[in-house]
Tab-separated table of C-alpha atoms in Angstrom:
chain	number	residue	atom	x	y	z
P	1	MET	CA	50.423	-0.161	14.464
P	2	LYS	CA	47.776	1.464	16.735
P	3	TYR	CA	47.073	3.734	13.879
P	4	LYS	CA	46.746	1.465	11.225
P	5	MET	CA	44.473	0.086	13.669
P	6	LYS	CA	42.708	3.214	13.788
P	7	ALA	CA	42.514	3.813	10.150
P	8	ALA	CA	41.258	0.587	9.216
P	9	TRP	CA	38.148	1.404	11.432
P	10	MET	CA	37.647	4.428	10.030
P	11	MET	CA	38.460	3.299	6.860
P	12	LEU	CA	35.342	0.072	7.133
P	13	LEU	CA	33.049	2.773	9.191
P	14	VAL	CA	33.196	4.732	6.079
P	15	LEU	CA	32.657	2.333	3.638
P	16	ALA	CA	29.300	0.962	6.284
P	17	VAL	CA	28.233	4.261	6.137
P	18	PHE	CA	28.539	4.745	1.947
P	19	THR	CA	27.272	1.439	1.312
P	20	ALA	CA	24.312	1.958	3.315
P	21	GLY	CA	23.709	5.315	1.453
P	22	CYS	CA	23.864	4.088	-1.621
P	23	ALA	CA	21.522	0.881	-0.846
P	24	GLU	CA	18.833	3.644	0.815
P	25	ALA	CA	19.170	5.429	-2.819
P	26	THR	CA	18.733	2.554	-4.628
P	27	ALA	CA	16.166	0.879	-2.714
P	28	LYS	CA	12.561	0.545	-4.680
P	29	ILE	CA	9.706	-0.507	-2.711
P	30	LYS	CA	7.423	-3.584	-2.954
P	31	SER	CA	5.735	-3.400	-6.297
P	32	ILE	CA	1.952	-5.135	-6.525
P	33	GLN	CA	3.795	-8.168	-8.212
P	34	GLN	CA	5.961	-8.826	-4.721
P	35	VAL	CA	2.757	-8.835	-2.280
P	36	ASP	CA	2.826	-12.104	-0.147
P	37	LEU	CA	-0.815	-13.196	-0.558
P	38	ILE	CA	-0.354	-15.488	1.642
P	39	ALA	CA	1.028	-13.290	4.617
P	40	LEU	CA	-1.768	-10.851	3.474
P	41	LYS	CA	-4.643	-13.377	4.349
P	42	GLN	CA	-3.914	-13.417	8.070
P	43	PHE	CA	-5.433	-9.760	8.271
P	44	THR	CA	-9.098	-10.873	7.277
P	45	GLY	CA	-11.473	-9.572	10.012
P	46	SER	CA	-8.802	-6.751	10.870
P	47	LYS	CA	-10.163	-4.011	12.997
P	48	VAL	CA	-9.303	0.067	12.471
P	49	GLY	CA	-8.565	0.247	16.134
P	50	ASP	CA	-6.062	-1.923	16.567
P	51	ASN	CA	-2.987	0.163	15.554
P	52	SER	CA	-0.386	-2.568	15.430
P	53	THR	CA	-2.191	-5.244	13.550
P	54	MET	CA	-2.956	-1.915	10.560
P	55	SER	CA	0.825	-1.161	10.939
P	56	GLU	CA	1.783	-4.349	10.243
P	57	LEU	CA	-0.754	-4.833	7.210
P	58	LEU	CA	0.079	-1.695	5.794
P	59	ARG	CA	3.693	-2.994	5.573
P	60	ASN	CA	2.733	-5.635	3.659
P	61	LEU	CA	0.942	-4.153	1.113
P	62	ALA	CA	2.177	-2.377	-1.747
P	63	GLY	CA	4.757	0.594	-0.900
P	64	GLY	CA	4.907	-0.615	2.796
P	65	GLU	CA	8.188	0.626	3.589
P	66	THR	CA	7.261	4.177	2.619
P	67	VAL	CA	4.266	4.409	5.290
P	68	GLN	CA	5.176	7.184	7.267
P	69	LYS	CA	1.920	8.014	9.241
P	70	ILE	CA	-1.474	6.540	10.135
P	71	ASP	CA	-4.343	7.956	11.636
P	72	LEU	CA	-7.504	5.589	12.334
P	73	SER	CA	-10.223	8.078	13.813
P	74	ASP	CA	-13.796	8.150	13.034
P	75	SER	CA	-13.402	4.202	11.287
P	76	SER	CA	-11.647	5.448	8.453
P	77	LEU	CA	-8.254	4.447	7.551
P	78	LYS	CA	-5.625	7.174	6.901
P	79	VAL	CA	-2.063	6.800	5.682
P	80	TRP	CA	0.589	8.541	4.766
P	81	TYR	CA	3.258	7.208	2.604
P	82	GLY	CA	7.083	8.940	2.608
P	83	LYS	CA	10.870	8.633	2.928
P	84	ASN	CA	13.364	9.012	5.789
P	85	LYS	CA	10.268	11.145	7.993
P	86	ARG	CA	9.508	13.615	5.344
P	87	ASP	CA	7.005	13.499	2.261
P	88	LEU	CA	8.494	12.304	-1.518
P	89	SER	CA	8.536	14.828	-4.087
P	90	GLU	CA	7.522	14.806	-7.153
P	91	LYS	CA	10.795	12.916	-9.147
P	92	GLU	CA	10.930	11.027	-5.920
P	93	ILE	CA	8.109	9.470	-6.594
P	94	ASN	CA	8.071	8.803	-10.385
P	95	GLN	CA	11.999	7.273	-9.116
P	96	PHE	CA	11.225	5.743	-5.775
P	97	TRP	CA	7.627	4.423	-6.566
P	98	PHE	CA	8.994	2.488	-9.999
P	99	GLY	CA	9.359	5.275	-12.332
P	100	ASP	CA	5.922	5.056	-13.396
P	101	LYS	CA	3.237	7.787	-13.721
P	102	THR	CA	0.365	5.260	-13.058
P	103	ALA	CA	2.211	4.030	-10.105
P	104	ILE	CA	0.658	6.193	-8.017
P	105	GLU	CA	-3.089	5.136	-8.645
P	106	LYS	CA	-2.342	1.277	-8.919
P	107	ILE	CA	-0.353	1.512	-5.716
P	108	PHE	CA	-3.495	3.762	-4.009
P	109	LEU	CA	-6.366	1.267	-6.293
P	110	TYR	CA	-4.210	-1.922	-5.240
P	111	ASN	CA	-3.887	-0.708	-1.367
P	112	ALA	CA	-7.559	0.744	-1.193
P	113	ILE	CA	-9.119	-3.016	-2.556
P	114	TYR	CA	-7.031	-5.026	0.092
P	115	LEU	CA	-7.755	-2.587	2.554
P	116	ALA	CA	-11.659	-2.793	1.852
P	117	LEU	CA	-11.286	-6.592	2.230
P	118	LEU	CA	-9.477	-7.074	5.111
P	119	VAL	CA	-10.235	-4.502	7.597
P	120	PRO	CA	-14.535	-4.492	7.324
P	121	ASN	CA	-15.167	-2.292	9.747
P	122	ALA	CA	-13.053	0.776	8.107
P	123	LYS	CA	-15.439	3.148	6.530
P	124	LYS	CA	-13.016	5.093	4.653
P	125	ILE	CA	-9.885	4.993	3.407
P	126	GLU	CA	-7.423	8.031	2.385
P	127	LEU	CA	-4.279	7.566	0.935
P	128	ASN	CA	-1.238	10.343	0.440
P	129	VAL	CA	1.867	10.738	-1.170
P	130	GLY	CA	4.051	13.567	-2.435
P	131	GLY	CA	0.791	15.969	-1.775
P	132	LYS	CA	-1.594	13.718	-3.810
P	133	HIS	CA	-4.755	12.724	-1.905
P	134	PHE	CA	-7.188	9.587	-2.423
P	135	GLU	CA	-9.836	8.599	-0.545
P	136	THR	CA	-13.010	6.322	-0.942
P	137	PRO	CA	-15.692	5.055	1.144
P	138	ARG	CA	-15.830	1.675	1.783
P	139	ASP	CA	-19.713	1.576	0.014
P	140	ASP	CA	-18.049	2.012	-2.890
P	141	LEU	CA	-15.810	-0.514	-3.355
P	142	GLU	CA	-17.688	-2.848	-1.823
P	143	GLN	CA	-19.936	-1.790	-4.679
P	144	LEU	CA	-17.294	-2.636	-7.001
P	145	PHE	CA	-16.656	-6.088	-5.389
P	146	LYS	CA	-20.165	-7.066	-6.461
P	147	GLU	CA	-19.913	-6.232	-9.878
P	148	LYS	CA	-16.316	-7.422	-10.492
P	149	LEU	CA	-15.113	-10.248	-7.854
P	150	THR	CA	-16.194	-13.615	-8.196
P	151	GLY	CA	-17.814	-15.115	-5.131
P	152	TYR	CA	-18.473	-12.021	-3.458
P	153	LYS	CA	-21.818	-11.768	-1.441
P	154	ASP	CA	-21.704	-9.066	1.421
P	155	HIS	CA	-20.205	-7.581	3.829
P	156	ASP	CA	-20.489	-10.070	6.337
P	157	GLN	CA	-17.942	-12.626	4.124
P	158	LEU	CA	-15.377	-10.372	5.318
P	159	SER	CA	-15.140	-11.084	8.880
P	160	ASN	CA	-15.350	-15.161	7.869
P	161	LYS	CA	-11.507	-16.281	7.657
P	162	ASP	CA	-12.111	-19.578	5.255
P	163	SER	CA	-14.580	-17.368	3.082
P	164	MET	CA	-12.277	-14.633	2.543
P	165	GLU	CA	-9.535	-16.891	1.953
P	166	THR	CA	-11.563	-18.430	-0.942
P	167	LEU	CA	-12.826	-15.349	-2.266
P	168	LEU	CA	-9.252	-13.967	-2.508
P	169	ASN	CA	-7.797	-17.279	-3.657
P	170	SER	CA	-10.555	-17.194	-7.144
P	171	ASN	CA	-9.695	-12.867	-7.336
P	172	GLN	CA	-6.055	-12.677	-6.888
P	173	LYS	CA	-5.789	-12.432	-10.448
P	174	LYS	CA	-8.835	-10.132	-11.629
P	175	ILE	CA	-7.604	-7.616	-8.824
P	176	GLN	CA	-4.532	-7.415	-10.593
P	177	ASP	CA	-5.838	-7.174	-14.036
P	178	LEU	CA	-8.347	-4.421	-12.967
P	179	ILE	CA	-5.426	-2.349	-11.244
P	180	PHE	CA	-3.204	-2.741	-14.622
P	181	SER	CA	-6.211	-1.914	-16.547
P	182	ASP	CA	-5.827	2.012	-17.880
P	183	ALA	CA	-9.471	2.118	-18.970
P	184	PHE	CA	-10.681	0.581	-15.284
P	185	ARG	CA	-8.459	2.704	-13.431
P	186	LYS	CA	-9.762	5.799	-15.655
P	187	GLU	CA	-13.314	4.854	-15.014
P	188	PHE	CA	-12.144	4.920	-11.401
P	189	PHE	CA	-10.128	7.845	-10.791
P	190	SER	CA	-12.695	9.740	-12.600
P	191	LYS	CA	-15.207	8.860	-9.762
P	192	HIS	CA	-12.583	9.242	-6.994
P	193	PRO	CA	-9.827	11.190	-8.235
P	194	ILE	CA	-6.601	11.697	-6.970
P	195	THR	CA	-6.290	15.845	-5.545
P	196	ILE	CA	-3.713	17.936	-5.171
P	197	GLN	CA	-3.038	18.947	-1.413
C-alpha cells in the first residue's frame, strides 16, 4: 500500500513538472493588442528613479513577461528582455515573440512610445533583446507626439493625470495604427535603427 501511494505521488510530481514545462514552452508573451491601457494609465507621471514602479510598468507593456533587467542610471530607461535569466536567440525571438519578423520593431516602438508618455523624466529609452539594441532620445519621441498625436501640447502635459488620460484615450488607435504601419516603422527605424550588439 505504501509503495502504491509513493508511486502515485511520484506520478503526480512528474505530471506536474511535465505540464509546467509544456506550458513554458508554448507560452506566448503579452501582445500589443493584449496590453491593458487602463492599467497603464495608473503610471502617468512615473519617475525613472522609482525602481519598483518602473518594473511594474514594464511588466504591463508588450513583452513584459520577458523583462530580465533594467538600468535606470543617468535618467535613462534601459531594458533587457530575455527568458529564464538569459537573452533570447533569433529563433526564440521569432517563436516566442509571435513568430513575426517585424515583432521586435513593433514591440520596441510601442513600448518606447508608452514609456516616453508615462515617464516624463526619462531622457533616453534603450531596449535590448537577442543581441539587438534600440535607443531613442526623449526629444525625438516628443517631436513624434507633436506631429502625430491629437491634443499633445508639450512636455508638462505628461505629468498631469487628467490631461494624460484624455491624450491616451483619444490617441490609442492612432498609436496602434503607427505601430502597425510598415511605412511609418520604416521611416522611424531609418532614423533610429535597431543595431546588433
